[in-house]
Short mmCIF file of N, CA and C in Angstrom, two decimals:
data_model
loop_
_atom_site.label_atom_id
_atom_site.label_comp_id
_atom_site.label_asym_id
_atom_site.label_seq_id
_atom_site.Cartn_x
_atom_site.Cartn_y
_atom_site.Cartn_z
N UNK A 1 -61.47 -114.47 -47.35
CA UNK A 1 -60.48 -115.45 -46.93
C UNK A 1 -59.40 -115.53 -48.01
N UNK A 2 -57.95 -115.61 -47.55
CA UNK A 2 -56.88 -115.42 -48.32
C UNK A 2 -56.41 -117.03 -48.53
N UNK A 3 -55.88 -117.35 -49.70
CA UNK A 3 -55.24 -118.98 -49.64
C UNK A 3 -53.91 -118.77 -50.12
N UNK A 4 -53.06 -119.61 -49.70
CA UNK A 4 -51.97 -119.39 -49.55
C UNK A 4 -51.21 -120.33 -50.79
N UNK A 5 -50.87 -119.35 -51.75
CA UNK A 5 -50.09 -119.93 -53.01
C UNK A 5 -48.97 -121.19 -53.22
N UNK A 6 -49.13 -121.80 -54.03
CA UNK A 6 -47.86 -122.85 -53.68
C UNK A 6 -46.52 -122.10 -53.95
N UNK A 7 -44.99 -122.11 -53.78
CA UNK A 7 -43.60 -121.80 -54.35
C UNK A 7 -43.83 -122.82 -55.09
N UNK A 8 -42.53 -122.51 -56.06
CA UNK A 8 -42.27 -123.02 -57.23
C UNK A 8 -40.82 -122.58 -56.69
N UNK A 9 -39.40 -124.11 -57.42
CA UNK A 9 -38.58 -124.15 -57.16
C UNK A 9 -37.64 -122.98 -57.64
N UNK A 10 -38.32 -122.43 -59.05
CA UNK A 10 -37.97 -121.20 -60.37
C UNK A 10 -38.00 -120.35 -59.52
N UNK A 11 -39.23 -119.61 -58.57
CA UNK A 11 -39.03 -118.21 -57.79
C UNK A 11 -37.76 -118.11 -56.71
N UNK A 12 -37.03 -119.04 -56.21
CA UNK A 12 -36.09 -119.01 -55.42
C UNK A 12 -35.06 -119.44 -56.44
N UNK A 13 -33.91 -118.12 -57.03
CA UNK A 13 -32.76 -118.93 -57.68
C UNK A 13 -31.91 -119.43 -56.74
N UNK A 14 -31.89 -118.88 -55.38
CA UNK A 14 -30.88 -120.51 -54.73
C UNK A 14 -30.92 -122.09 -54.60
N UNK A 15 -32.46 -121.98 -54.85
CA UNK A 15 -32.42 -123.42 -55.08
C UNK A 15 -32.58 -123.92 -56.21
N UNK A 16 -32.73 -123.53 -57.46
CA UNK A 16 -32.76 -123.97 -58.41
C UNK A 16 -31.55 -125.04 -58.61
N UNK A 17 -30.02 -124.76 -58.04
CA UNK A 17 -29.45 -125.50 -58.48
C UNK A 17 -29.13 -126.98 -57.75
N UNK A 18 -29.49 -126.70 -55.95
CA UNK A 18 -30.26 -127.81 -55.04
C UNK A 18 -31.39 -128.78 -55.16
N UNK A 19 -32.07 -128.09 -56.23
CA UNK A 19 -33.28 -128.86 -56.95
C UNK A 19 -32.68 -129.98 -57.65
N UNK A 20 -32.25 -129.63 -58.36
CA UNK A 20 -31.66 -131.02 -59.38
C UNK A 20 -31.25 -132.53 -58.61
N UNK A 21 -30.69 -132.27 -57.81
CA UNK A 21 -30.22 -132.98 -56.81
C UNK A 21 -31.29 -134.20 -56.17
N UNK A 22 -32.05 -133.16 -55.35
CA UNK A 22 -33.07 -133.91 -55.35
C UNK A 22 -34.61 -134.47 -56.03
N UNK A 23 -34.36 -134.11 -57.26
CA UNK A 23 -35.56 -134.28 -58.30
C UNK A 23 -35.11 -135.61 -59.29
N UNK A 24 -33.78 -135.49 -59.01
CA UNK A 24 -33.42 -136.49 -60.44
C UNK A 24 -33.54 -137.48 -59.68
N UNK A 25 -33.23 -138.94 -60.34
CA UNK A 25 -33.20 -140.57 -59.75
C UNK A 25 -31.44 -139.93 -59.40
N UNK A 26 -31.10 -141.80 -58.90
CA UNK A 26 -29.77 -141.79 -58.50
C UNK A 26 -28.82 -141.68 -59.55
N UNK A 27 -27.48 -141.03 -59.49
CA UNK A 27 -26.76 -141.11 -60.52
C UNK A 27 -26.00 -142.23 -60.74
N UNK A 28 -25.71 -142.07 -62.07
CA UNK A 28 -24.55 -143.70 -62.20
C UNK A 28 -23.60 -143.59 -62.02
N UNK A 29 -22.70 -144.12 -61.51
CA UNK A 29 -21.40 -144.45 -61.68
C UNK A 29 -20.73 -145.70 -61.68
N UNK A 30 -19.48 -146.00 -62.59
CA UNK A 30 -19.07 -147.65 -63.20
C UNK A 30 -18.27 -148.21 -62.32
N UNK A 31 -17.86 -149.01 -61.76
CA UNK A 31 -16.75 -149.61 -60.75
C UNK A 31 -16.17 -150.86 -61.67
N UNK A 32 -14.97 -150.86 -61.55
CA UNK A 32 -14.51 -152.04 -61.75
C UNK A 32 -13.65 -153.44 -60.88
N UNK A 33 -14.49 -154.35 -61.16
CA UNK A 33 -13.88 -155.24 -59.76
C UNK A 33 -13.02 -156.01 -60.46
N UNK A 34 -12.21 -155.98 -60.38
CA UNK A 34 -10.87 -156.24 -60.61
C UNK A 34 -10.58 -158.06 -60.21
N UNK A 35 -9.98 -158.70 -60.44
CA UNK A 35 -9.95 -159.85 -59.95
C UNK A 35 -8.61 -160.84 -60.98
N UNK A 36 -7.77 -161.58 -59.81
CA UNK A 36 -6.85 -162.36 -60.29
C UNK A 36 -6.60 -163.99 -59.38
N UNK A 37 -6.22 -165.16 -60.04
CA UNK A 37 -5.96 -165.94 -58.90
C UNK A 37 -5.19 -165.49 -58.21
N UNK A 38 -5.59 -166.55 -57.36
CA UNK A 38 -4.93 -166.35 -55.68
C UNK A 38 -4.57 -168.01 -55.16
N UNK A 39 -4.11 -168.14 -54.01
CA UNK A 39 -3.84 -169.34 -53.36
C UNK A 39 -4.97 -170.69 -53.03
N UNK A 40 -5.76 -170.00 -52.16
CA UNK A 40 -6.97 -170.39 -51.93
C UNK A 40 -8.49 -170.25 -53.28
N UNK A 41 -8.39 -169.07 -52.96
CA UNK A 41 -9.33 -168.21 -53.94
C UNK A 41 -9.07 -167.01 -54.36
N UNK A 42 -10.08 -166.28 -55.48
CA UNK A 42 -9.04 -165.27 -55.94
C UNK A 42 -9.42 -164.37 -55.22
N UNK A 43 -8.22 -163.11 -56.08
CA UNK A 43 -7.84 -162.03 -54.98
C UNK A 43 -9.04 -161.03 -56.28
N UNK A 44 -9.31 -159.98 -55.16
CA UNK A 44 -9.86 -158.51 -55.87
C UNK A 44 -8.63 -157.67 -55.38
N UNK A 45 -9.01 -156.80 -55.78
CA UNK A 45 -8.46 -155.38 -55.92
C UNK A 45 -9.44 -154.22 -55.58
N UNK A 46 -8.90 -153.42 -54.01
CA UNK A 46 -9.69 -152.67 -53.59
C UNK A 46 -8.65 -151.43 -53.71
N UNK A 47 -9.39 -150.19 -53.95
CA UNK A 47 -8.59 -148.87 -53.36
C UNK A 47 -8.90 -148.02 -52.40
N UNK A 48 -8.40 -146.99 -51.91
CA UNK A 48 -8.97 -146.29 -50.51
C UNK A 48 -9.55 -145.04 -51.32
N UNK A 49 -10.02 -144.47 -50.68
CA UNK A 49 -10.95 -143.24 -50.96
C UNK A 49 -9.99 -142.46 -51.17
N UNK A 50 -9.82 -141.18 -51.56
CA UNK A 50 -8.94 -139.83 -51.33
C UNK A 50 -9.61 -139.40 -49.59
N UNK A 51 -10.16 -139.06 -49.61
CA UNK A 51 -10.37 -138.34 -48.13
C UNK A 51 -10.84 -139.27 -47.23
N UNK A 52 -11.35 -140.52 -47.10
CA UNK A 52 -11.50 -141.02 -45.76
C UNK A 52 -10.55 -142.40 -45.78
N UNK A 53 -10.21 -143.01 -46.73
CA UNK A 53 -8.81 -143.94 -46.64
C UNK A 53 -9.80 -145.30 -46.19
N UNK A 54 -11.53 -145.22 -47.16
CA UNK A 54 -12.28 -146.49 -46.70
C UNK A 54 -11.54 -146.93 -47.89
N UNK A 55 -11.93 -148.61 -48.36
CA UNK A 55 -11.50 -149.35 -49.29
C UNK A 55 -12.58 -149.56 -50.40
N UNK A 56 -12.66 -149.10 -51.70
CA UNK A 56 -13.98 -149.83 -52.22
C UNK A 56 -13.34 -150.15 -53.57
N UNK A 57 -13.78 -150.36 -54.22
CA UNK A 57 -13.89 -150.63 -55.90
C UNK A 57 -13.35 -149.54 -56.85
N UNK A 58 -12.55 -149.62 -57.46
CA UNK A 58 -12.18 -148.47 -58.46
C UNK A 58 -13.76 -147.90 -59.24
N UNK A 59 -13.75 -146.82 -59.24
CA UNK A 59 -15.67 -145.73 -60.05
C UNK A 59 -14.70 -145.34 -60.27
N UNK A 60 -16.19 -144.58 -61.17
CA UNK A 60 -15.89 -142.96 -61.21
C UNK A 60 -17.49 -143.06 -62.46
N UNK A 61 -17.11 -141.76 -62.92
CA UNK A 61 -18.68 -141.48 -63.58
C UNK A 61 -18.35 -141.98 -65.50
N UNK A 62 -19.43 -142.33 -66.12
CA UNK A 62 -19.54 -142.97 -67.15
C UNK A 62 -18.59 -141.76 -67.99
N UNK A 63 -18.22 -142.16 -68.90
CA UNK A 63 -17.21 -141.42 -70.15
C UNK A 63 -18.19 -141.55 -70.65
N UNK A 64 -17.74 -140.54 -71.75
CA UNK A 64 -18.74 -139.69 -72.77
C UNK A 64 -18.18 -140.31 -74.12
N UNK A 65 -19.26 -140.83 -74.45
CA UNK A 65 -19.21 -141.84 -76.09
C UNK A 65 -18.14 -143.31 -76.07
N UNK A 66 -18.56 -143.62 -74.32
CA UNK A 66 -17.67 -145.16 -74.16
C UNK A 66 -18.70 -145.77 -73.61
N UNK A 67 -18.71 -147.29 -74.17
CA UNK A 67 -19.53 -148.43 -73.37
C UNK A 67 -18.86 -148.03 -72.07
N UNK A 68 -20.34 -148.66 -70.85
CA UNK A 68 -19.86 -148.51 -69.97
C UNK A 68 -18.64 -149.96 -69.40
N UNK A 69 -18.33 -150.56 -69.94
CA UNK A 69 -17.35 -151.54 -69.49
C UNK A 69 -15.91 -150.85 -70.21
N UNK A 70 -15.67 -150.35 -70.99
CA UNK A 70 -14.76 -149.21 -71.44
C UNK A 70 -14.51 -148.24 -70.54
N UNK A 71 -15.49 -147.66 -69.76
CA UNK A 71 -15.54 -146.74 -68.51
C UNK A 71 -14.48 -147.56 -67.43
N UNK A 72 -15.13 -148.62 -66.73
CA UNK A 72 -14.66 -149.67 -66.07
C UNK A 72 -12.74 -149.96 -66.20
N UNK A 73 -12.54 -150.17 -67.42
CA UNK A 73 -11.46 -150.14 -67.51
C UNK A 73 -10.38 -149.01 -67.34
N UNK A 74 -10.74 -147.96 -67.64
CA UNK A 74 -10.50 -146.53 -67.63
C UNK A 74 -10.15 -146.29 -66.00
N UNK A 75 -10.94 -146.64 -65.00
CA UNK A 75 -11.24 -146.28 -63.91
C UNK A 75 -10.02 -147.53 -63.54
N UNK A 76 -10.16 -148.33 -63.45
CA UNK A 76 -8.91 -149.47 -63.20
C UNK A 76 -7.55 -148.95 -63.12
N UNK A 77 -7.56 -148.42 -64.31
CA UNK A 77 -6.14 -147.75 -64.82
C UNK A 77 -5.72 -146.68 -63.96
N UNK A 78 -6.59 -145.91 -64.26
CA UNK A 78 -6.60 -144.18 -63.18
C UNK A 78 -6.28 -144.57 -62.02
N UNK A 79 -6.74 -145.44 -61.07
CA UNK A 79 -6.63 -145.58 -59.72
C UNK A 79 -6.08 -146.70 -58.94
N UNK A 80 -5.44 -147.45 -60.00
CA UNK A 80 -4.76 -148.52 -59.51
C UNK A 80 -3.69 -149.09 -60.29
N UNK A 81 -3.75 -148.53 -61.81
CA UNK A 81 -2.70 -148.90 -62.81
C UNK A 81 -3.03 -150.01 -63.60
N UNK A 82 -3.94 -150.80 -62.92
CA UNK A 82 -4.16 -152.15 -63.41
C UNK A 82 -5.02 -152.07 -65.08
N UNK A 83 -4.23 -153.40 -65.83
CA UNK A 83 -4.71 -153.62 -67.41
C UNK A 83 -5.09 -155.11 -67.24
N UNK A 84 -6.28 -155.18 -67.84
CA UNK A 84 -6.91 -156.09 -67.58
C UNK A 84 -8.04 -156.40 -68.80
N UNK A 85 -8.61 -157.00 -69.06
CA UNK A 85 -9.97 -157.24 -69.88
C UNK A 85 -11.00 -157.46 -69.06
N UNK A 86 -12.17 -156.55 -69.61
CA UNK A 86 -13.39 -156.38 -69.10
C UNK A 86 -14.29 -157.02 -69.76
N UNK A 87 -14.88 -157.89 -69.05
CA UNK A 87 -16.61 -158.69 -69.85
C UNK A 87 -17.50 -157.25 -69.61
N UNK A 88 -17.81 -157.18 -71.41
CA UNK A 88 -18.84 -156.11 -71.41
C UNK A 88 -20.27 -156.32 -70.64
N UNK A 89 -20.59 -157.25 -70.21
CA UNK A 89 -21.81 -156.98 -69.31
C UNK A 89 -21.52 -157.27 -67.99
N UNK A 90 -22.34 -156.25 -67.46
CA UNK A 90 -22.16 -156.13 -65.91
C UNK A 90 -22.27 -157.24 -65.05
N UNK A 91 -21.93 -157.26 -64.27
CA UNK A 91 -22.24 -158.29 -63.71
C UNK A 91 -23.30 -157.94 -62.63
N UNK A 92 -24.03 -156.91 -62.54
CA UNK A 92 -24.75 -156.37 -61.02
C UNK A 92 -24.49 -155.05 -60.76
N UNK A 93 -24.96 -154.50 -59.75
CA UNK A 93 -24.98 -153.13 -59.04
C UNK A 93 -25.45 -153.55 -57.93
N UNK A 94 -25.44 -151.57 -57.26
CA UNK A 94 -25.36 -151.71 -55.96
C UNK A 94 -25.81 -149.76 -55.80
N UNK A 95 -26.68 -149.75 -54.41
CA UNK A 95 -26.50 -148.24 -54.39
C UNK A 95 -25.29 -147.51 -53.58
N UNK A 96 -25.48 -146.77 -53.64
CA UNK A 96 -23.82 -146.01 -52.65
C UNK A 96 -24.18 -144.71 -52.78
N UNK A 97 -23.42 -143.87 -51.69
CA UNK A 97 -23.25 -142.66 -51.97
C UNK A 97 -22.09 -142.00 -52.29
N UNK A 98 -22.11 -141.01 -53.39
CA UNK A 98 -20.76 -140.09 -53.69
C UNK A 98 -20.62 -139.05 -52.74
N UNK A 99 -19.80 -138.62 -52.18
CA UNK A 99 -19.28 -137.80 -50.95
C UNK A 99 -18.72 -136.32 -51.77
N UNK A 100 -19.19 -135.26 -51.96
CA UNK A 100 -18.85 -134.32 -52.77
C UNK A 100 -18.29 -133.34 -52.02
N UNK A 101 -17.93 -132.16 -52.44
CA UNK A 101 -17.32 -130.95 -51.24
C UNK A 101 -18.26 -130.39 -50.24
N UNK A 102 -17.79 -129.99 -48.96
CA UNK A 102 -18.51 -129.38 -48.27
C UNK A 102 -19.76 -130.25 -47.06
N UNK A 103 -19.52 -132.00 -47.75
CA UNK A 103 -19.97 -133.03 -46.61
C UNK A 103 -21.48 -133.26 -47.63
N UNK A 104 -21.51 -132.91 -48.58
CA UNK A 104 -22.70 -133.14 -48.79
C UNK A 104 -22.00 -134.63 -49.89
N UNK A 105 -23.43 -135.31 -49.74
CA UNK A 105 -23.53 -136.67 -50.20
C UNK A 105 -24.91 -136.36 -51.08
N UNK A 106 -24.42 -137.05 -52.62
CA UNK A 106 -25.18 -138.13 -53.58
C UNK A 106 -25.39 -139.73 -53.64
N UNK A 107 -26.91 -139.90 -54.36
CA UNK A 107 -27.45 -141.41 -54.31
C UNK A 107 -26.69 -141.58 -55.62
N UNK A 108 -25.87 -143.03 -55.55
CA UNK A 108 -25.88 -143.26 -56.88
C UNK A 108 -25.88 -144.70 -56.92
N UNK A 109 -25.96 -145.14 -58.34
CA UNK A 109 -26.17 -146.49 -58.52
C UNK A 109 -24.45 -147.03 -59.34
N UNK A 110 -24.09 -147.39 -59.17
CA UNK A 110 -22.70 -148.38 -59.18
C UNK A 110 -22.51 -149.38 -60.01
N UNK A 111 -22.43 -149.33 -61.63
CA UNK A 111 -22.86 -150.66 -62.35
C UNK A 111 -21.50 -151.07 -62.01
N UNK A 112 -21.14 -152.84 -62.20
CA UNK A 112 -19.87 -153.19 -61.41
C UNK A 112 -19.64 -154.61 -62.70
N UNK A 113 -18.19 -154.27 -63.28
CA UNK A 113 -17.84 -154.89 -64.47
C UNK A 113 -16.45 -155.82 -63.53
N UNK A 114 -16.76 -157.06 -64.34
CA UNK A 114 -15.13 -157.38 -63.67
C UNK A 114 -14.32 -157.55 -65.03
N UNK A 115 -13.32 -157.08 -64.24
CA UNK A 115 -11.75 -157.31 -65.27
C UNK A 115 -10.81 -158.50 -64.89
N UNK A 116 -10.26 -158.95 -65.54
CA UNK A 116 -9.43 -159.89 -65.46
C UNK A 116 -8.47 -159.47 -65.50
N UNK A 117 -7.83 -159.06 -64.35
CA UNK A 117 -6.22 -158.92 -64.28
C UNK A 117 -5.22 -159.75 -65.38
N UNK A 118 -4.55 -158.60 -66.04
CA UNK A 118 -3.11 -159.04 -66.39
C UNK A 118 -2.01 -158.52 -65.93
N UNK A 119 -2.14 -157.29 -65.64
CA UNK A 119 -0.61 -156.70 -65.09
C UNK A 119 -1.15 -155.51 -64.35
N UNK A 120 -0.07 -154.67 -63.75
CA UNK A 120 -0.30 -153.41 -62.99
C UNK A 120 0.90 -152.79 -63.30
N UNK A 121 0.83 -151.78 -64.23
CA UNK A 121 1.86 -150.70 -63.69
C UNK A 121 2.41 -149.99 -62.52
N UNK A 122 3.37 -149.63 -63.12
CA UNK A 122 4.10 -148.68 -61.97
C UNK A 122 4.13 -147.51 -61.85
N UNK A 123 3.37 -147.04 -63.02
CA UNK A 123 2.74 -145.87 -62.92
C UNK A 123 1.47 -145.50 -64.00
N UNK A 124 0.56 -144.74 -62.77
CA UNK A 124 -0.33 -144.48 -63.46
C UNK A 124 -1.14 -142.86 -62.94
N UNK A 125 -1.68 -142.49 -62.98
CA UNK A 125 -2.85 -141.28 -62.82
C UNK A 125 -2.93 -140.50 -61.55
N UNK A 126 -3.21 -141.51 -60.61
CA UNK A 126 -3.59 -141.36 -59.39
C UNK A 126 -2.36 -142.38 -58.12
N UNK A 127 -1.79 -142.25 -59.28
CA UNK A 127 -0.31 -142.95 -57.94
C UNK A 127 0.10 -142.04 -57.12
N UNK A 128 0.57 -142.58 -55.64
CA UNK A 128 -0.04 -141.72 -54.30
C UNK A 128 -1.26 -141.22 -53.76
N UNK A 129 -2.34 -141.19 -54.71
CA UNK A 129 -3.60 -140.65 -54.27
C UNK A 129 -4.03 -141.61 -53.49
N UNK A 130 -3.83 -142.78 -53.73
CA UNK A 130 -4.41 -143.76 -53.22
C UNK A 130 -4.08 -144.67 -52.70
N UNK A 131 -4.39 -145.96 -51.62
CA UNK A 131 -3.27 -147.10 -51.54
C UNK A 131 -4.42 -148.11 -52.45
N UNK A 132 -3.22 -149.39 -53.17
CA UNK A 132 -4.16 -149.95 -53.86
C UNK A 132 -3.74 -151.32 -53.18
N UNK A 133 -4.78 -152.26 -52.58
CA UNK A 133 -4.66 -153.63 -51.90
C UNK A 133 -5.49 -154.55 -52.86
N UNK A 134 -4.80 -155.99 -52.84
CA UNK A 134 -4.91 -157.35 -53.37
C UNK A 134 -5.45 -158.26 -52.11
N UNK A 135 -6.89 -158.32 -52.23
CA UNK A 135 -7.11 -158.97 -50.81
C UNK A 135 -7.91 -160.65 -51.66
N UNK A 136 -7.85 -161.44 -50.42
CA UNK A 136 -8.40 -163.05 -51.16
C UNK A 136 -9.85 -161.84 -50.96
N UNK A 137 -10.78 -163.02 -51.91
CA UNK A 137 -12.39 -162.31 -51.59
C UNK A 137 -12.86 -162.48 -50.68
N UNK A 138 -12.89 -163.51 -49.23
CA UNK A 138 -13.29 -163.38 -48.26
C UNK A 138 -12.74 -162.51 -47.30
N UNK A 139 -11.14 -161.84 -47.85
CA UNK A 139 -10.82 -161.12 -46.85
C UNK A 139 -11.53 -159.59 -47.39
N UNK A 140 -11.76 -159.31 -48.42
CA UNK A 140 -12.24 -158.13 -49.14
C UNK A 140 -13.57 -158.24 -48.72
N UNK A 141 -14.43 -158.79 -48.67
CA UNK A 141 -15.60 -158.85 -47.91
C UNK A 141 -15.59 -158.29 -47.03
N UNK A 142 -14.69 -158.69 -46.18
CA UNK A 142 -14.48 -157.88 -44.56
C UNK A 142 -14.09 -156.49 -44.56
N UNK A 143 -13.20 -156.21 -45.33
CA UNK A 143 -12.36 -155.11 -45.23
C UNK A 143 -13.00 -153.90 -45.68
N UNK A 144 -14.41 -154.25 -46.60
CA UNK A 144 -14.92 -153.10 -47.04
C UNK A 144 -15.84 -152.76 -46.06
N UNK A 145 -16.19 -151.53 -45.42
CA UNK A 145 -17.07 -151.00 -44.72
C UNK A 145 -18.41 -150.52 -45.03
N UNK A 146 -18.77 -150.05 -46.50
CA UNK A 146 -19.87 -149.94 -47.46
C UNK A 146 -20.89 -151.35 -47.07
N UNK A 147 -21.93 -151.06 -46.45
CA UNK A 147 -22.70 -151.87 -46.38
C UNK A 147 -23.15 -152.68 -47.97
N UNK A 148 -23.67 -152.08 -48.22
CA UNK A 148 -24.11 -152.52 -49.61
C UNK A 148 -23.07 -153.13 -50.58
N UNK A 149 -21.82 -152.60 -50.58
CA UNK A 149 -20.59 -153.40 -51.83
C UNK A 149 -20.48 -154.78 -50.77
N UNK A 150 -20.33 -154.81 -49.14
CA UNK A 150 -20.17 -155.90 -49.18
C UNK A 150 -21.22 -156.78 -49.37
N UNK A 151 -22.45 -156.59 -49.31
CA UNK A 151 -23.77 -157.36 -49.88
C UNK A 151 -23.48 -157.70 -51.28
N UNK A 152 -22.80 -156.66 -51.91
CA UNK A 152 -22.60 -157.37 -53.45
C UNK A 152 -21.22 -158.28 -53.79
N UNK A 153 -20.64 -158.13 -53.06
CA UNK A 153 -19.75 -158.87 -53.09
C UNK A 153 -19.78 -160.29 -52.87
N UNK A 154 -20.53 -160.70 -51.38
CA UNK A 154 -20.96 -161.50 -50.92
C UNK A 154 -21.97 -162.63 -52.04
N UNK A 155 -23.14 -161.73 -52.70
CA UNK A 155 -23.82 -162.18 -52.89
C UNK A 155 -23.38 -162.54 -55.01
N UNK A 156 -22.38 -162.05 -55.16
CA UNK A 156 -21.44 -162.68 -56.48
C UNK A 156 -20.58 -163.27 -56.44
N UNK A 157 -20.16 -164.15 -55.16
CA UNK A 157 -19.02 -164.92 -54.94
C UNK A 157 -18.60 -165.97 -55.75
N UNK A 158 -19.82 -166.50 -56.35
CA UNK A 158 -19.54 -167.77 -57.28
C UNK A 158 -19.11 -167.31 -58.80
N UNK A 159 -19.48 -165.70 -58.76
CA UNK A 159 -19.35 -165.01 -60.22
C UNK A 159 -17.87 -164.75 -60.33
N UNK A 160 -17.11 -164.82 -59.38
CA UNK A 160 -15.61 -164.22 -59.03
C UNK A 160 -14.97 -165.00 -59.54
N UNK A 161 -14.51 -165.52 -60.46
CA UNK A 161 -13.67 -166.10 -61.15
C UNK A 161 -12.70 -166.31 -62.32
#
């Protein structure tokens, strides 16, 4: 009687590099929620995606030899212009997925810093890449389609200030 050997991910080099993917935990990435008064209550600051034109939170992936609330700010700037001060501790996360070439999607985890708006340039990084909107927070609640950011949003409302 013959038994049938296990594979190993090493004997197939096409997947070696598909492996990673799914072996590691979720990846990180920093968002910064942005926030200024408003009339009622205050406003956030959402941007649209490059390719599907949803609305979420300025990310992107941690910088190399920066706190991650240094990241946060970085990402503000790049994609919306906005200068602001960041409280170095997070305020929360959230999971999400990153949308990469070719339709394939990553798990990642989203640490989420708020900044305190002071100003916005008129130019910055990613001007035209993106549209950047000032919504009150109950209207930003709505407007985001991400199940999960609006759960976090929702559920830091009293932190928004």
């Amino acid at each position: 009687m013959r038994f049938a050997r296990s594979i190993s991910v090493q004997e197939f080099s096409w997947l070696q590099g598909l492996g990673g993917l799914f072996l590691k935990p979720a990846r990180l990435q920093i968002a910064a929620l942005c926030f200024r008064p408003g009339d009622k209550e205050p406003e956030i600051l959402l941007v649209s995606t490059r390719n599907t034109g949803r609305l979420i939170l300025p990310k992107g992936w941690p910088e190399k030899d920066k706190p991650a609330h240094q990241t946060a700010i970085i990402e503000a700037y790049e994609e919306a212009g906005v200068v602001g001060k960041a409280d170095p501790r997070p305020m929360g996360s959230f999971r999400s997925y990153k949308g990469l070439s070719e339709g394939l999607k990553i798990r990642t985890k989203v640490l989420v810093f708020k900044i305190r708006f002071e100003k916005q340039l008129e130019e910055f990084p990613e001007i035209g890449q993106r549209r950047c909107v000032w919504l009150p927070l109950s209207e930003a609640m709505e407007a985001v389609e991400e199940p999960a950011l609006k759960r976090f949003l929702r559920s830091k409302r009293p932190q928004i200030r």
